[in-house]
Short mmCIF file of C-alpha atoms and ligand atoms in Angstrom, two decimals:
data_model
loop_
_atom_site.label_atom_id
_atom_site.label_comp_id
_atom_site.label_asym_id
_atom_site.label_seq_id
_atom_site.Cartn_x
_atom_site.Cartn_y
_atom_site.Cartn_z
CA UNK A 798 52.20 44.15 47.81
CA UNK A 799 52.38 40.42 48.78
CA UNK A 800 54.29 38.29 45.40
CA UNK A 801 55.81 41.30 44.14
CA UNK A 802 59.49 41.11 44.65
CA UNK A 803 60.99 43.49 47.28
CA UNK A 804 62.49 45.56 45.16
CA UNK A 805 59.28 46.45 42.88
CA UNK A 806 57.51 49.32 42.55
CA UNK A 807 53.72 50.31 42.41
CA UNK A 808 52.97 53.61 40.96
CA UNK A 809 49.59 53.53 40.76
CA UNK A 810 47.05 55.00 42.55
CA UNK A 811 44.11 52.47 43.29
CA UNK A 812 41.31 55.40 43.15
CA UNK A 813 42.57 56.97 39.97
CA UNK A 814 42.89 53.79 38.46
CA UNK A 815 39.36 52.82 39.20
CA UNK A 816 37.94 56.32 38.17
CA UNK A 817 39.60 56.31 35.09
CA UNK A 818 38.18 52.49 34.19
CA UNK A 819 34.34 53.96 35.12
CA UNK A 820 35.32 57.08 32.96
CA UNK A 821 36.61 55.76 29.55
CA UNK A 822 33.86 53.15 30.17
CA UNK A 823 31.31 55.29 30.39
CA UNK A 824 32.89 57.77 27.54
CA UNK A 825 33.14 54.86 25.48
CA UNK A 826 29.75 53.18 25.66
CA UNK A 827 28.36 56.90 24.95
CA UNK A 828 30.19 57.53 21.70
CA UNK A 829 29.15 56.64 18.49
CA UNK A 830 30.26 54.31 17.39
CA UNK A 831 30.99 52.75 21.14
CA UNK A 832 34.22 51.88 22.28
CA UNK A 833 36.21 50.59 24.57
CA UNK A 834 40.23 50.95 24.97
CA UNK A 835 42.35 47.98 24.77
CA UNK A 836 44.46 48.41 27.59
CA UNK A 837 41.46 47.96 29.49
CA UNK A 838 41.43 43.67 28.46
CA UNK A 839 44.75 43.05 30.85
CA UNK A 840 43.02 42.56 34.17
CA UNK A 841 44.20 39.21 36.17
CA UNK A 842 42.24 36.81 33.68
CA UNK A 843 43.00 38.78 30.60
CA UNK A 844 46.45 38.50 30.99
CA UNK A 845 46.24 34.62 31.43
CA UNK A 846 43.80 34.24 28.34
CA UNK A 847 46.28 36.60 26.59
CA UNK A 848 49.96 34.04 27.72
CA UNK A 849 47.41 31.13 26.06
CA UNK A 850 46.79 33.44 22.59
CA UNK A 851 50.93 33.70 22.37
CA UNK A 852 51.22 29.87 22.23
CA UNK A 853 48.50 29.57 19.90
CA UNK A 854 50.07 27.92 16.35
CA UNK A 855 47.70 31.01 14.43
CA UNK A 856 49.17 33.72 16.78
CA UNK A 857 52.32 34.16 14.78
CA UNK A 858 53.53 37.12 16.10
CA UNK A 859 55.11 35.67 19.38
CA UNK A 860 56.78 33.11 17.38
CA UNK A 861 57.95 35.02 14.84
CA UNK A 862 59.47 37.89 17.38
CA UNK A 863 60.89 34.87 20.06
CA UNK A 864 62.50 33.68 16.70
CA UNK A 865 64.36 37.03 15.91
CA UNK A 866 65.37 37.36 19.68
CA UNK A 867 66.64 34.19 20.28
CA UNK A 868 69.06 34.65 16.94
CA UNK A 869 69.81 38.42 17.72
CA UNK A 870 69.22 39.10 21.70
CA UNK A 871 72.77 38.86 22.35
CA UNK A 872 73.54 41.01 19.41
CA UNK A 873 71.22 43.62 20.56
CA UNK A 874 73.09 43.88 24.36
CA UNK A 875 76.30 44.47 22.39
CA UNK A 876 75.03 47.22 20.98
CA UNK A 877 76.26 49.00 24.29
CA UNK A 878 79.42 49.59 24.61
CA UNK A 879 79.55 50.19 28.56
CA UNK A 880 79.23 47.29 30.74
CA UNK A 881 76.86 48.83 32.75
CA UNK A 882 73.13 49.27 31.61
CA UNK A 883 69.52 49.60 32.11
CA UNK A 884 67.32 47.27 30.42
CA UNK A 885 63.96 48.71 30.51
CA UNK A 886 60.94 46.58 29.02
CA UNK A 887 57.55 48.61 28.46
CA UNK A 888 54.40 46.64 28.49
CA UNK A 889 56.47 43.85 29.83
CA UNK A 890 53.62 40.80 30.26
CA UNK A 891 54.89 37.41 31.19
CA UNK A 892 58.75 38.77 30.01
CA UNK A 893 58.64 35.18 27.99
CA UNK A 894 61.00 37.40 25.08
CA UNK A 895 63.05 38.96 27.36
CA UNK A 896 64.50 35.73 28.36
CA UNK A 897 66.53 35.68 24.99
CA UNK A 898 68.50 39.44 26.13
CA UNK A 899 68.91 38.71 29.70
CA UNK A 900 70.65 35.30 29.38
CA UNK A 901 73.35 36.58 26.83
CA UNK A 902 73.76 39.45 28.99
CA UNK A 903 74.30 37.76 32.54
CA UNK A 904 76.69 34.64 30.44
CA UNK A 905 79.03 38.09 29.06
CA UNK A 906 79.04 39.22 32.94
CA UNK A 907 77.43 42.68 31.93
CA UNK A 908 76.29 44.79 35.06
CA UNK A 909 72.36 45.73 34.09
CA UNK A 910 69.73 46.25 35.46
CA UNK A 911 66.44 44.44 34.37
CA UNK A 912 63.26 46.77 34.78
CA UNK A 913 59.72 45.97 33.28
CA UNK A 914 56.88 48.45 33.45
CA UNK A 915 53.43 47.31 33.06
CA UNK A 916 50.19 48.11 34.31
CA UNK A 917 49.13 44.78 35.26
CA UNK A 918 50.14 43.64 38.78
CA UNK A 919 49.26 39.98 37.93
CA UNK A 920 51.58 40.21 34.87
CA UNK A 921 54.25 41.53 37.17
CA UNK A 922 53.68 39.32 39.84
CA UNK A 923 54.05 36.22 37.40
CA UNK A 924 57.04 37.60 35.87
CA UNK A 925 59.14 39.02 38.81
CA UNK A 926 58.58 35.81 40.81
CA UNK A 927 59.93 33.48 37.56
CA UNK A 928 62.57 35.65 36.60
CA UNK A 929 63.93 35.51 40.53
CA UNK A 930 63.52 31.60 40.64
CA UNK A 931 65.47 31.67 37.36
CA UNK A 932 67.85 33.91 37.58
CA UNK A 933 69.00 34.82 41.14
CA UNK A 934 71.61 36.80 40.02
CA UNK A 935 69.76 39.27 37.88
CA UNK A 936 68.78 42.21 39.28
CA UNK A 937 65.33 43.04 38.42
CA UNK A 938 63.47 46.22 39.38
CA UNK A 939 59.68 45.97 38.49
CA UNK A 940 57.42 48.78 37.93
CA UNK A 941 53.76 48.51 38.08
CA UNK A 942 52.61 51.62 36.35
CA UNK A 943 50.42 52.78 33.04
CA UNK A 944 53.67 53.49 30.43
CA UNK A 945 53.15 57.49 31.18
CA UNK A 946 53.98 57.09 34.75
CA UNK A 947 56.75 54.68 34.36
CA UNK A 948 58.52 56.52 31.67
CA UNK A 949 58.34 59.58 33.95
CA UNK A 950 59.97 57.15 37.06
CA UNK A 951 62.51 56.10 34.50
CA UNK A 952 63.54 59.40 33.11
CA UNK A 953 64.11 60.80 36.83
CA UNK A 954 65.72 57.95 38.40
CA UNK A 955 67.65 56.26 36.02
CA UNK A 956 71.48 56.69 34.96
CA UNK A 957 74.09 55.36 32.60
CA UNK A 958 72.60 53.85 29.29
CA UNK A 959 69.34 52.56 28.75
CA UNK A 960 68.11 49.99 26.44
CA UNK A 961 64.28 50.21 25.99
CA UNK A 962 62.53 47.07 24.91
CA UNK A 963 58.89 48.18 23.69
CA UNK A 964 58.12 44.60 22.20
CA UNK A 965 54.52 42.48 20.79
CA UNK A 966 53.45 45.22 18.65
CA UNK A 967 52.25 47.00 21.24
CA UNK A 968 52.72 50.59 19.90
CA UNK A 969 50.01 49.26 17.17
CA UNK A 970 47.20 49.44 19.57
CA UNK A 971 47.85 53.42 19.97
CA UNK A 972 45.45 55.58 17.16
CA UNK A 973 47.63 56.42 14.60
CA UNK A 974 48.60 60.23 15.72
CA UNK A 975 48.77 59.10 19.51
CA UNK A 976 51.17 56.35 17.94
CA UNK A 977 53.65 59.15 16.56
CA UNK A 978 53.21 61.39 20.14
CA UNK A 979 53.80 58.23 22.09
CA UNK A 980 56.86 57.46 20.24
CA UNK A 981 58.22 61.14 20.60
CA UNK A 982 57.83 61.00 24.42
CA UNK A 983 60.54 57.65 24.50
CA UNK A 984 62.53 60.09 22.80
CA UNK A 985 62.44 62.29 25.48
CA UNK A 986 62.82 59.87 28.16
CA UNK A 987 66.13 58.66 26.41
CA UNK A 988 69.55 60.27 26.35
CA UNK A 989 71.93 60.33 23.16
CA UNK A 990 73.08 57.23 22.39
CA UNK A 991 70.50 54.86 24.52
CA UNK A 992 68.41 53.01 22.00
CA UNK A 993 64.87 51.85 21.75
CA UNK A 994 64.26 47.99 20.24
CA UNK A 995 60.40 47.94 19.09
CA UNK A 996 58.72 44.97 17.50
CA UNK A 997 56.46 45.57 14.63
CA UNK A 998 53.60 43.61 13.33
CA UNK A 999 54.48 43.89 9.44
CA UNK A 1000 51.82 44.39 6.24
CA UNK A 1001 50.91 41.06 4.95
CA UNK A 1002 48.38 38.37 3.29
CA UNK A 1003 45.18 39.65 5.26
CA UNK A 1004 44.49 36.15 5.29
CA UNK A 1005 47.28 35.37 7.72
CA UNK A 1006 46.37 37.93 10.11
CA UNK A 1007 42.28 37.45 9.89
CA UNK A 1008 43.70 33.82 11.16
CA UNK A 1009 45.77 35.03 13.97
CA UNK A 1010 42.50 37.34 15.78
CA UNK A 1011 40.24 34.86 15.39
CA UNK A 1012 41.71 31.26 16.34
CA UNK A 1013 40.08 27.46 16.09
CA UNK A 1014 39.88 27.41 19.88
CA UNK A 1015 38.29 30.80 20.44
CA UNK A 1016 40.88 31.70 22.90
CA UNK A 1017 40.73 35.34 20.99
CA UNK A 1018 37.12 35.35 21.64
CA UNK A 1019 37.09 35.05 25.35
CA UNK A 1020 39.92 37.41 25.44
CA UNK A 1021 38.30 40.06 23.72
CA UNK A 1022 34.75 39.15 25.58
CA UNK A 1023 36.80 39.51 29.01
CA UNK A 1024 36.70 42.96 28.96
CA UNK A 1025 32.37 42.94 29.27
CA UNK A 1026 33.07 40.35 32.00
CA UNK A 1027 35.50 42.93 33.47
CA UNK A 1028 33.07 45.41 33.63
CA UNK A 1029 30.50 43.17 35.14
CA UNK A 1030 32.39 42.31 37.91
CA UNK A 1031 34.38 45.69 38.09
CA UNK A 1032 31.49 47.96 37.96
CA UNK A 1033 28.68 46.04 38.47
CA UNK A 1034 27.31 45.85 35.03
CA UNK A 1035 24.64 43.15 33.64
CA UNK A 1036 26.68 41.76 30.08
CA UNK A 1037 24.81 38.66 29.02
CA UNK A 1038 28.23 38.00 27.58
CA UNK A 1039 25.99 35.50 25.35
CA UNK A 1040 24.83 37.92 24.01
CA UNK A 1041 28.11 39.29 22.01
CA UNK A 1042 29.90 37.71 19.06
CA UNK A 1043 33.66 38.64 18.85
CA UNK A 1044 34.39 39.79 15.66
CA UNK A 1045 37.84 40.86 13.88
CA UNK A 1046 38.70 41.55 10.37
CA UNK A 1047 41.64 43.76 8.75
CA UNK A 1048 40.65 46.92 7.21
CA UNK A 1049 43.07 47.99 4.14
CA UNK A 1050 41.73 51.31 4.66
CA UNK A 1051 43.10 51.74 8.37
CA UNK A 1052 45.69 49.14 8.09
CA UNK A 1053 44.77 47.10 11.28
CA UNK A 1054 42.96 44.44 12.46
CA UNK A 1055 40.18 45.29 14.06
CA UNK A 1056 38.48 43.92 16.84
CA UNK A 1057 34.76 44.40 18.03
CA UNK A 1058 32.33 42.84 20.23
CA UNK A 1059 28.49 42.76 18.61
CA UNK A 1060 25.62 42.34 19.79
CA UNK A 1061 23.62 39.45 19.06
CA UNK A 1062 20.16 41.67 19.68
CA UNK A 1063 18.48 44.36 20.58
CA UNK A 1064 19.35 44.79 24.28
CA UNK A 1065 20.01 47.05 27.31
CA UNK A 1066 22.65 46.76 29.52
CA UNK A 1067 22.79 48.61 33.44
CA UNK A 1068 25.90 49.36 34.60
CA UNK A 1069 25.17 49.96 37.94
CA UNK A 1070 28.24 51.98 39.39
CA UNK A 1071 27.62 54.26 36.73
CA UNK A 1072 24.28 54.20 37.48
CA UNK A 1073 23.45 54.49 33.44
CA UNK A 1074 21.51 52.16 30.62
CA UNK A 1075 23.48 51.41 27.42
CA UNK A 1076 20.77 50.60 24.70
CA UNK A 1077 22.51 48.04 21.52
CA UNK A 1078 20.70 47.67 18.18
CA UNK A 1079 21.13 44.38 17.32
CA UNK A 1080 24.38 43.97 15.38
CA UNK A 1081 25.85 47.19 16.63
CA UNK A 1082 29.75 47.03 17.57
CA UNK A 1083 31.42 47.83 20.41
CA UNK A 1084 35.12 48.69 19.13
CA UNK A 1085 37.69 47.31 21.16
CA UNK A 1086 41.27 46.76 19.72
CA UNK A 1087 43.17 48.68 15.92
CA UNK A 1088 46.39 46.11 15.84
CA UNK A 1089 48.08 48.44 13.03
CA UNK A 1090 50.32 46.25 10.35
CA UNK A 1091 53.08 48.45 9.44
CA UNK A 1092 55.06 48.75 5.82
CA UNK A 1093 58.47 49.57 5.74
CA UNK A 1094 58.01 52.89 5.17
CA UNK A 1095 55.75 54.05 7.96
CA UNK A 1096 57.75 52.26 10.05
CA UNK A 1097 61.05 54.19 8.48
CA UNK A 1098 58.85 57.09 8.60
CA UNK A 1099 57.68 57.03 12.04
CA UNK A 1100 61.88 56.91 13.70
CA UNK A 1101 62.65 60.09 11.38
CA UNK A 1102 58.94 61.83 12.55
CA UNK A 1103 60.28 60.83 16.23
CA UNK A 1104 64.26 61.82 15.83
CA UNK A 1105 65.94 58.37 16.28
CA UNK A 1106 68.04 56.75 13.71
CA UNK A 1107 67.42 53.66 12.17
CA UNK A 1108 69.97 51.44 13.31
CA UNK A 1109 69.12 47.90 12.04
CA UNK A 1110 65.88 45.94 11.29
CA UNK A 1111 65.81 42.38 12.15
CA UNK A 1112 63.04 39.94 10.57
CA UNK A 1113 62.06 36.34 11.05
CA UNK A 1114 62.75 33.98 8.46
CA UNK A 1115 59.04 34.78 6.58
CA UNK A 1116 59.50 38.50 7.31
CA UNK A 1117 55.81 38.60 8.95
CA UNK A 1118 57.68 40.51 12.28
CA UNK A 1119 60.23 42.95 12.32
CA UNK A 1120 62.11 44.12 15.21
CA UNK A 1121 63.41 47.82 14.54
CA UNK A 1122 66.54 49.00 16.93
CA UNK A 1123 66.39 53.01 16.92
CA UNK A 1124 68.94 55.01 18.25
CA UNK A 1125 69.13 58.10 19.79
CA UNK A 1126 71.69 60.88 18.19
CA UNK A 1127 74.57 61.83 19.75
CA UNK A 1128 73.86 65.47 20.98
C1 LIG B 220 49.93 42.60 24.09
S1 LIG B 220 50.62 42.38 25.71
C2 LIG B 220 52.32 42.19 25.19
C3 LIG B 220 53.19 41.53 26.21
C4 LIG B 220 54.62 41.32 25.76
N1 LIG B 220 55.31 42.60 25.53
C5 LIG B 220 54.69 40.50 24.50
O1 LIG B 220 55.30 40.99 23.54
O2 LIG B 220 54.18 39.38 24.48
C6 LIG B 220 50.55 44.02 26.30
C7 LIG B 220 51.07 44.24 27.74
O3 LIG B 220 51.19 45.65 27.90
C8 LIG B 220 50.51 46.06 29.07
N2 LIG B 220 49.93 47.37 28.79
C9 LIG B 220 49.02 47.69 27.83
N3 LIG B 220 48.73 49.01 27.86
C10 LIG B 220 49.44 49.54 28.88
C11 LIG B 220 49.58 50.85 29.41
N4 LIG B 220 48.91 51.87 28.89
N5 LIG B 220 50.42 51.02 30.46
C12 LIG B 220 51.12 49.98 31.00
N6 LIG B 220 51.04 48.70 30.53
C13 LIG B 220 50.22 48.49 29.48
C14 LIG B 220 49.45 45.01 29.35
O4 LIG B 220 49.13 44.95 30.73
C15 LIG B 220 50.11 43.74 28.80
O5 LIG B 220 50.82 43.03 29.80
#
């Protein structure tokens, strides 16, 4: 694939991926209420619109996590005590964090490995292509893949110890039982001793975190609006995408933000590919993102429910983010 570096990987499979898109969008626009899943927002333009939300002064989260790595990346790569390792990053995006792990590591003269897995081969692209400008003597292995796949590749393939980066909050977008399955399959893919690093979005003023979904430039907005625009041009729908508000709020009683598209009338929309008429009342929400906020506890919770051990938790100086580092048991 042309702008991938040579040594990258692409696990998927065009035709599934398409079938699955017209499936869970089709399975999603039928349910009640409608949906449709997250991952779905990171085509070439979402992942742009999403590197803009990062810099955004409301979107604290990057901030506050770039702040914890930058004081504790090279603490993290001496967690290992063999010079040899696998850095794995899951859901890697533009890699803008991983910058504060690799440059500690290459200055001590460790031998790793560098090897981001995300679905999004204009993510990778970007990333492997920057990180080989940047670094030409980092060995970086990218792998285009949904995390499933990937984590499969990884637990085959890979030897010696493994450091797995799942960073942004990401596991926050899973429902919560999915959240606890997902985290028992990294489990599985690791061997005693390797350790997982995951950033957490933490429980806070709801006021703070209304602010960071919905920003002064509407950056959010066209982000979350991408994904009718997607589907347009995907699967030949007809979104008047003027026609839907982007709305988020935090719900105490789920403990995320969430994020829905609603229609500004009463309206039909033809997908064509699907060959299938969505009706919306006006007002009626499409739901398209839970960003859980974790307390301590779940979060303490959720590494015991998996079988890691809590190794150390690392905030930013307002304790908004948290950065967990699990470990796995010696056997
Ligand atoms: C919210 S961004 C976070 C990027 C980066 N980790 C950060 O902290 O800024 C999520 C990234 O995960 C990828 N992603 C989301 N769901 C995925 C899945 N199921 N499989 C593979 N990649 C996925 C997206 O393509 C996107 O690049």
């Amino acid at each position: 694939m042309s702008g991938l570096c040579s040594d990258c990987l692409d696990l998927t499979d065009v035709q599934d991926a398409e079938k699955l898109f017209k499936e869970q969008v089709s399975a999603g626009l039928s349910s009640s209420p409608k949906t449709l899943p997250s991952r779905f927002f990171y085509d070439e333009i979402g992942s742009r619109l999403f590197q803009q939300i990062t810099r955004l002064p409301e979107y604290y989260l990057t901030a506050c996590e770039l702040e914890i790595l930058r004081r504790s990346g090279g603490d993290i790569i001496s967690l290992v005590p063999r010079r040899k390792f696998n850095l794995v990053e899951l859901g890697s995006g533009d890699g803008t964090k991983v910058i504060q792990l690799l440059e500690p590591g290459l200055a001590d003269n460790r031998q790793f490995t560098y090897l981001p897995i995300d679905q999004s081969v204009s993510a990778m692209q970007t990333l492997t292509s920057d990180l080989s400008e940047r670094y030409p003597e980092l060995e970086v292995r990218g792998i285009v893949a949904e995390y499933g796949a990937g984590l499969e590749w990884i637990r085959r393939h890979l030897k010696g110890p493994v450091v797995l980066l799942f960073l942004g909050s990401n596991l926050g977008n899973f429902p919560g039982n999915e959240a606890e399955a997902f985290l028992q399959r990294l489990r599985y893919t690791l061997a005693p001793e390797d350790f997982l690093v995951i950033g957490l979005d933490l429980y806070k003023d709801p006021e703070i975190m209304n602010r960071a979904y919905n920003d002064s430039h509407g950056v959010t907005a066209q982000f979350n609006l991408n994904l009718l625009r997607r589907i347009n041009r995907e699967l030949r729908g007809n979104f008047d995408l003027e026609e839907f508000r982007h709305y988020s709020t935090f719900n105490p009683s789920t403990g995320g933000v969430e994020s829905y598209l609603l229609s500004a009338s009463k309206q039909s929309v033809l997908i064509r590919d699907l060959n299938r008429t969505f009706e919306f009342d006006r007002r009626e929400p499409i739901h398209t993102e839970h960003s859980h906020k974790y307390t301590e506890d779940e979060i303490r919770c959720l590494a015991n429910r998996a079988g890691f051990e809590m190794e150390a938790n690392l905030y930013d100086s307002r304790s908004y983010f948290v950065d967990s580092v699990w470990r796995v048991p010696a056997s």
